[in-house]
Amino acid sequence: MNPSNVEAQLQLWPAQDGGAPESGYRPLPSIWEGDDAELIQRMVTFYPRRTPRLILDATVNTGRFWRNSGLPVIGIDLESSHRPSVVADNRQMPFADQAFDLVVYDPPHVPNQGKDRSKDFNTRFGLVFKSPAASGYNFSHLYPPFLEEAYRVLAPEGLVFAKIADYVHGHRFQWAHLEFVTAAAKAGFMPCDCIVKIRRGPIICPRWRNAHHARRQHCYWVVLRKSPKCE
Ligand SMILES: C[S@@+](CC[C@H](N)C(=O)[O-])C[C@H]1O[C@@H](n2cnc3c(N)ncnc32)[C@H](O)[C@@H]1O
C-alpha cells in the first residue's frame, strides 16, 4: 500500500476488524506504511488520556517529525548544528520532574557505519555515532539512562513514543527493540504497544557480498506509559 492509501486503510479498519464503525472501537493499524510525522499525529490523538500540554523530542535533529504539526514541542539534541530548542543530552535532561506529557525518542540506530557521501543518512539517521567493543558494538547502553530521565520528566500517565530498529552488526542480530522494552520495564514504565513501521528505502551498503539475514524493511514504534496499566 502506498502512503496515499493510508487514510483509506484507517477508515476501513474498524469494518475490516468486524466492529461497526459507530462502536467506538477505532484502533490504529499495527503496520504503518506512511511517514513518521503522520503516524505521530495519529498516536498523539490516540494514546494520551488527555491532550499533551508539552511534548519533548529527546532526539530532535532538525525536527522532521513536527513540521507544521502545531504541537507544543521542545526539541533537544546533542548537536548544536541541528539548532534544537535546547542543546542537551537526553541522558541528563535540563528539565524539571514531571514537566512533559509525552517524550518522543528516535535514537541513532546503527553504530559504526562507513560514511555514504551520496546521501544525508549520516546526519539524518545519526550514523556518525560509534559504539565500542565494551558496549557490544550496539547502542543498548544508551537506553537505561535515557529511560530513567524520561521517567523523571514525564507526568504520571505520560507516554514515550520510541522509534527503534533492530539490525545486523558485528556478525550478529542486534535485538534493539527487546533491549529497549526490557530496559523500559526496569525503569518503571509499562510497555503498552508496538507498531511496525515499514521503511521505504532500507540502506544497502555496496560492500556487502553475502546475505545471511533477512533485510530489515521495518522498524518499530514502541509505546510506553508511566503508569501501572495501559488502559
Ligand atoms: C536518528 S536522528 C533523529 C532524527 C529525527 N527524529 C528526525 O526525524 O529528524 C538521532 C538524533 O539524536 C541525536 N542524539 C544522539 N544521542 C543523543 C543524546 N544522548 N542526547 C540528545 N540527542 C542525541 C543525534 O545528534 C541525532 O540528531
PDB file of N, CA and C in Angstrom, residues 131-193:
ATOM      1  N   SER A 131      30.046   2.901  18.595  1.00  0.00           N
ATOM      2  CA  SER A 131      29.871   2.109  19.811  1.00  0.00           C
ATOM      3  C   SER A 131      31.045   1.141  19.919  1.00  0.00           C
ATOM      4  N   PRO A 132      31.793   1.212  21.004  1.00  0.00           N
ATOM      5  CA  PRO A 132      32.992   0.375  21.126  1.00  0.00           C
ATOM      6  C   PRO A 132      32.672  -1.073  21.502  1.00  0.00           C
ATOM      7  N   ALA A 133      33.694  -1.921  21.468  1.00  0.00           N
ATOM      8  CA  ALA A 133      33.525  -3.339  21.825  1.00  0.00           C
ATOM      9  C   ALA A 133      32.943  -3.489  23.225  1.00  0.00           C
ATOM     10  N   ALA A 134      33.381  -2.613  24.147  1.00  0.00           N
ATOM     11  CA  ALA A 134      32.904  -2.716  25.535  1.00  0.00           C
ATOM     12  C   ALA A 134      31.395  -2.542  25.625  1.00  0.00           C
ATOM     13  N   SER A 135      30.787  -1.878  24.636  1.00  0.00           N
ATOM     14  CA  SER A 135      29.328  -1.708  24.618  1.00  0.00           C
ATOM     15  C   SER A 135      28.682  -2.669  23.636  1.00  0.00           C
ATOM     16  N   GLY A 136      29.423  -3.717  23.253  1.00  0.00           N
ATOM     17  CA  GLY A 136      28.859  -4.743  22.365  1.00  0.00           C
ATOM     18  C   GLY A 136      28.613  -4.240  20.961  1.00  0.00           C
ATOM     19  N   TYR A 137      29.280  -3.164  20.542  1.00  0.00           N
ATOM     20  CA  TYR A 137      29.097  -2.556  19.222  1.00  0.00           C
ATOM     21  C   TYR A 137      27.632  -2.223  18.955  1.00  0.00           C
ATOM     22  N   ASN A 138      26.868  -1.985  20.029  1.00  0.00           N
ATOM     23  CA  ASN A 138      25.480  -1.589  19.786  1.00  0.00           C
ATOM     24  C   ASN A 138      25.138  -0.389  20.678  1.00  0.00           C
ATOM     25  N   PHE A 139      23.891   0.053  20.597  1.00  0.00           N
ATOM     26  CA  PHE A 139      23.500   1.270  21.317  1.00  0.00           C
ATOM     27  C   PHE A 139      22.620   0.980  22.537  1.00  0.00           C
ATOM     28  N   SER A 140      22.516  -0.280  22.928  1.00  0.00           N
ATOM     29  CA  SER A 140      21.585  -0.621  24.012  1.00  0.00           C
ATOM     30  C   SER A 140      21.950   0.073  25.326  1.00  0.00           C
ATOM     31  N   HIS A 141      23.248   0.361  25.520  1.00  0.00           N
ATOM     32  CA  HIS A 141      23.660   1.008  26.770  1.00  0.00           C
ATOM     33  C   HIS A 141      23.103   2.428  26.884  1.00  0.00           C
ATOM     34  N   LEU A 142      22.656   3.013  25.768  1.00  0.00           N
ATOM     35  CA  LEU A 142      22.071   4.365  25.825  1.00  0.00           C
ATOM     36  C   LEU A 142      20.648   4.340  26.386  1.00  0.00           C
ATOM     37  N   TYR A 143      19.997   3.189  26.308  1.00  0.00           N
ATOM     38  CA  TYR A 143      18.571   3.147  26.676  1.00  0.00           C
ATOM     39  C   TYR A 143      18.322   3.376  28.173  1.00  0.00           C
ATOM     40  N   PRO A 144      18.996   2.660  29.101  1.00  0.00           N
ATOM     41  CA  PRO A 144      18.638   2.847  30.510  1.00  0.00           C
ATOM     42  C   PRO A 144      18.783   4.291  31.009  1.00  0.00           C
ATOM     43  N   PRO A 145      19.910   4.995  30.714  1.00  0.00           N
ATOM     44  CA  PRO A 145      19.977   6.376  31.219  1.00  0.00           C
ATOM     45  C   PRO A 145      18.932   7.289  30.596  1.00  0.00           C
ATOM     46  N   PHE A 146      18.616   7.068  29.310  1.00  0.00           N
ATOM     47  CA  PHE A 146      17.544   7.869  28.699  1.00  0.00           C
ATOM     48  C   PHE A 146      16.212   7.565  29.374  1.00  0.00           C
ATOM     49  N   LEU A 147      15.929   6.278  29.585  1.00  0.00           N
ATOM     50  CA  LEU A 147      14.617   5.891  30.133  1.00  0.00           C
ATOM     51  C   LEU A 147      14.430   6.397  31.559  1.00  0.00           C
ATOM     52  N   GLU A 148      15.492   6.384  32.338  1.00  0.00           N
ATOM     53  CA  GLU A 148      15.386   6.929  33.711  1.00  0.00           C
ATOM     54  C   GLU A 148      15.044   8.410  33.681  1.00  0.00           C
ATOM     55  N   GLU A 149      15.685   9.133  32.764  1.00  0.00           N
ATOM     56  CA  GLU A 149      15.392  10.560  32.648  1.00  0.00           C
ATOM     57  C   GLU A 149      13.988  10.794  32.084  1.00  0.00           C
ATOM     58  N   ALA A 150      13.602  10.010  31.108  1.00  0.00           N
ATOM     59  CA  ALA A 150      12.247  10.164  30.537  1.00  0.00           C
ATOM     60  C   ALA A 150      11.204   9.935  31.628  1.00  0.00           C
ATOM     61  N   TYR A 151      11.453   8.930  32.462  1.00  0.00           N
ATOM     62  CA  TYR A 151      10.507   8.629  33.551  1.00  0.00           C
ATOM     63  C   TYR A 151      10.420   9.829  34.505  1.00  0.00           C
ATOM     64  N   ARG A 152      11.556  10.406  34.798  1.00  0.00           N
ATOM     65  CA  ARG A 152      11.587  11.534  35.732  1.00  0.00           C
ATOM     66  C   ARG A 152      10.849  12.752  35.178  1.00  0.00           C
ATOM     67  N   VAL A 153      11.071  13.085  33.893  1.00  0.00           N
ATOM     68  CA  VAL A 153      10.488  14.330  33.357  1.00  0.00           C
ATOM     69  C   VAL A 153       9.036  14.166  32.910  1.00  0.00           C
ATOM     70  N   LEU A 154       8.539  12.922  32.898  1.00  0.00           N
ATOM     71  CA  LEU A 154       7.138  12.710  32.495  1.00  0.00           C
ATOM     72  C   LEU A 154       6.201  12.841  33.690  1.00  0.00           C
ATOM     73  N   ALA A 155       5.051  13.447  33.435  1.00  0.00           N
ATOM     74  CA  ALA A 155       3.978  13.473  34.431  1.00  0.00           C
ATOM     75  C   ALA A 155       3.379  12.068  34.541  1.00  0.00           C
ATOM     76  N   PRO A 156       2.694  11.767  35.646  1.00  0.00           N
ATOM     77  CA  PRO A 156       2.012  10.472  35.746  1.00  0.00           C
ATOM     78  C   PRO A 156       1.089  10.266  34.537  1.00  0.00           C
ATOM     79  N   GLU A 157       1.053   9.057  34.034  1.00  0.00           N
ATOM     80  CA  GLU A 157       0.292   8.680  32.828  1.00  0.00           C
ATOM     81  C   GLU A 157       0.939   9.202  31.542  1.00  0.00           C
ATOM     82  N   GLY A 158       2.113   9.829  31.675  1.00  0.00           N
ATOM     83  CA  GLY A 158       2.815  10.315  30.489  1.00  0.00           C
ATOM     84  C   GLY A 158       3.299   9.158  29.620  1.00  0.00           C
ATOM     85  N   LEU A 159       3.627   9.496  28.374  1.00  0.00           N
ATOM     86  CA  LEU A 159       3.957   8.471  27.371  1.00  0.00           C
ATOM     87  C   LEU A 159       5.328   8.678  26.761  1.00  0.00           C
ATOM     88  N   VAL A 160       5.932   7.575  26.340  1.00  0.00           N
ATOM     89  CA  VAL A 160       7.110   7.616  25.464  1.00  0.00           C
ATOM     90  C   VAL A 160       6.710   6.964  24.143  1.00  0.00           C
ATOM     91  N   PHE A 161       6.991   7.640  23.028  1.00  0.00           N
ATOM     92  CA  PHE A 161       6.911   7.020  21.699  1.00  0.00           C
ATOM     93  C   PHE A 161       8.355   6.865  21.223  1.00  0.00           C
ATOM     94  N   ALA A 162       8.812   5.636  21.027  1.00  0.00           N
ATOM     95  CA  ALA A 162      10.220   5.417  20.672  1.00  0.00           C
ATOM     96  C   ALA A 162      10.321   4.655  19.356  1.00  0.00           C
ATOM     97  N   LYS A 163      11.111   5.202  18.456  1.00  0.00           N
ATOM     98  CA  LYS A 163      11.341   4.535  17.165  1.00  0.00           C
ATOM     99  C   LYS A 163      12.620   3.715  17.291  1.00  0.00           C
ATOM    100  N   ILE A 164      12.470   2.414  17.224  1.00  0.00           N
ATOM    101  CA  ILE A 164      13.598   1.525  17.500  1.00  0.00           C
ATOM    102  C   ILE A 164      13.752   0.535  16.334  1.00  0.00           C
ATOM    103  N   ALA A 165      14.980   0.397  15.857  1.00  0.00           N
ATOM    104  CA  ALA A 165      15.243  -0.508  14.730  1.00  0.00           C
ATOM    105  C   ALA A 165      16.186  -1.628  15.160  1.00  0.00           C
ATOM    106  N   ASP A 166      15.793  -2.856  14.912  1.00  0.00           N
ATOM    107  CA  ASP A 166      16.734  -3.975  15.027  1.00  0.00           C
ATOM    108  C   ASP A 166      17.666  -3.929  13.816  1.00  0.00           C
ATOM    109  N   TYR A 167      18.813  -4.570  13.912  1.00  0.00           N
ATOM    110  CA  TYR A 167      19.742  -4.532  12.785  1.00  0.00           C
ATOM    111  C   TYR A 167      20.763  -5.642  12.950  1.00  0.00           C
ATOM    112  N   VAL A 168      21.514  -5.878  11.895  1.00  0.00           N
ATOM    113  CA  VAL A 168      22.602  -6.859  11.949  1.00  0.00           C
ATOM    114  C   VAL A 168      23.904  -6.075  11.993  1.00  0.00           C
ATOM    115  N   HIS A 169      24.732  -6.395  12.982  1.00  0.00           N
ATOM    116  CA  HIS A 169      26.006  -5.673  13.097  1.00  0.00           C
ATOM    117  C   HIS A 169      26.964  -6.526  13.918  1.00  0.00           C
ATOM    118  N   GLY A 170      28.238  -6.455  13.584  1.00  0.00           N
ATOM    119  CA  GLY A 170      29.218  -7.246  14.323  1.00  0.00           C
ATOM    120  C   GLY A 170      28.932  -8.740  14.185  1.00  0.00           C
ATOM    121  N   HIS A 171      28.435  -9.162  13.036  1.00  0.00           N
ATOM    122  CA  HIS A 171      28.153 -10.583  12.741  1.00  0.00           C
ATOM    123  C   HIS A 171      27.090 -11.175  13.659  1.00  0.00           C
ATOM    124  N   ARG A 172      26.216 -10.315  14.189  1.00  0.00           N
ATOM    125  CA  ARG A 172      25.108 -10.864  14.950  1.00  0.00           C
ATOM    126  C   ARG A 172      23.879  -9.975  14.823  1.00  0.00           C
ATOM    127  N   PHE A 173      22.748 -10.606  15.087  1.00  0.00           N
ATOM    128  CA  PHE A 173      21.493  -9.869  15.067  1.00  0.00           C
ATOM    129  C   PHE A 173      21.395  -9.059  16.344  1.00  0.00           C
ATOM    130  N   GLN A 174      21.118  -7.779  16.234  1.00  0.00           N
ATOM    131  CA  GLN A 174      21.036  -6.886  17.396  1.00  0.00           C
ATOM    132  C   GLN A 174      19.558  -6.647  17.701  1.00  0.00           C
ATOM    133  N   TRP A 175      19.117  -7.193  18.829  1.00  0.00           N
ATOM    134  CA  TRP A 175      17.695  -7.161  19.191  1.00  0.00           C
ATOM    135  C   TRP A 175      17.367  -5.857  19.926  1.00  0.00           C
ATOM    136  N   ALA A 176      17.514  -4.758  19.217  1.00  0.00           N
ATOM    137  CA  ALA A 176      17.372  -3.457  19.878  1.00  0.00           C
ATOM    138  C   ALA A 176      16.003  -3.270  20.536  1.00  0.00           C
ATOM    139  N   HIS A 177      14.940  -3.696  19.864  1.00  0.00           N
ATOM    140  CA  HIS A 177      13.620  -3.412  20.450  1.00  0.00           C
ATOM    141  C   HIS A 177      13.383  -4.233  21.714  1.00  0.00           C
ATOM    142  N   LEU A 178      13.979  -5.435  21.771  1.00  0.00           N
ATOM    143  CA  LEU A 178      13.845  -6.227  23.003  1.00  0.00           C
ATOM    144  C   LEU A 178      14.641  -5.572  24.133  1.00  0.00           C
ATOM    145  N   GLU A 179      15.840  -5.116  23.804  1.00  0.00           N
ATOM    146  CA  GLU A 179      16.667  -4.432  24.809  1.00  0.00           C
ATOM    147  C   GLU A 179      15.929  -3.197  25.332  1.00  0.00           C
ATOM    148  N   PHE A 180      15.290  -2.492  24.415  1.00  0.00           N
ATOM    149  CA  PHE A 180      14.613  -1.255  24.811  1.00  0.00           C
ATOM    150  C   PHE A 180      13.419  -1.557  25.724  1.00  0.00           C
ATOM    151  N   VAL A 181      12.625  -2.535  25.356  1.00  0.00           N
ATOM    152  CA  VAL A 181      11.431  -2.858  26.162  1.00  0.00           C
ATOM    153  C   VAL A 181      11.851  -3.399  27.531  1.00  0.00           C
ATOM    154  N   THR A 182      12.893  -4.203  27.573  1.00  0.00           N
ATOM    155  CA  THR A 182      13.382  -4.729  28.855  1.00  0.00           C
ATOM    156  C   THR A 182      13.864  -3.585  29.753  1.00  0.00           C
ATOM    157  N   ALA A 183      14.638  -2.661  29.158  1.00  0.00           N
ATOM    158  CA  ALA A 183      15.141  -1.522  29.939  1.00  0.00           C
ATOM    159  C   ALA A 183      13.981  -0.627  30.397  1.00  0.00           C
ATOM    160  N   ALA A 184      12.966  -0.485  29.565  1.00  0.00           N
ATOM    161  CA  ALA A 184      11.809   0.364  29.909  1.00  0.00           C
ATOM    162  C   ALA A 184      11.074  -0.199  31.123  1.00  0.00           C
ATOM    163  N   ALA A 185      10.868  -1.497  31.126  1.00  0.00           N
ATOM    164  CA  ALA A 185      10.172  -2.116  32.260  1.00  0.00           C
ATOM    165  C   ALA A 185      11.001  -1.935  33.533  1.00  0.00           C
ATOM    166  N   LYS A 186      12.322  -2.074  33.404  1.00  0.00           N
ATOM    167  CA  LYS A 186      13.205  -1.879  34.580  1.00  0.00           C
ATOM    168  C   LYS A 186      13.132  -0.444  35.094  1.00  0.00           C
ATOM    169  N   ALA A 187      12.948   0.515  34.182  1.00  0.00           N
ATOM    170  CA  ALA A 187      12.881   1.929  34.592  1.00  0.00           C
ATOM    171  C   ALA A 187      11.532   2.267  35.219  1.00  0.00           C
ATOM    172  N   GLY A 188      10.580   1.348  35.151  1.00  0.00           N
ATOM    173  CA  GLY A 188       9.278   1.581  35.786  1.00  0.00           C
ATOM    174  C   GLY A 188       8.130   1.796  34.818  1.00  0.00           C
ATOM    175  N   PHE A 189       8.427   1.804  33.518  1.00  0.00           N
ATOM    176  CA  PHE A 189       7.372   2.022  32.523  1.00  0.00           C
ATOM    177  C   PHE A 189       6.557   0.756  32.294  1.00  0.00           C
ATOM    178  N   MET A 190       5.345   0.949  31.837  1.00  0.00           N
ATOM    179  CA  MET A 190       4.521  -0.143  31.330  1.00  0.00           C
ATOM    180  C   MET A 190       4.640  -0.126  29.795  1.00  0.00           C
ATOM    181  N   PRO A 191       5.285  -1.143  29.199  1.00  0.00           N
ATOM    182  CA  PRO A 191       5.329  -1.201  27.734  1.00  0.00           C
ATOM    183  C   PRO A 191       3.932  -1.565  27.224  1.00  0.00           C
ATOM    184  N   CYS A 192       3.351  -0.707  26.392  1.00  0.00           N
ATOM    185  CA  CYS A 192       1.921  -0.836  26.094  1.00  0.00           C
ATOM    186  C   CYS A 192       1.588  -1.184  24.651  1.00  0.00           C
ATOM    187  N   ASP A 193       2.456  -0.850  23.715  1.00  0.00           N
ATOM    188  CA  ASP A 193       2.067  -1.125  22.331  1.00  0.00           C
ATOM    189  C   ASP A 193       3.300  -1.103  21.436  1.00  0.00           C
TER     190      ASP A 193
END
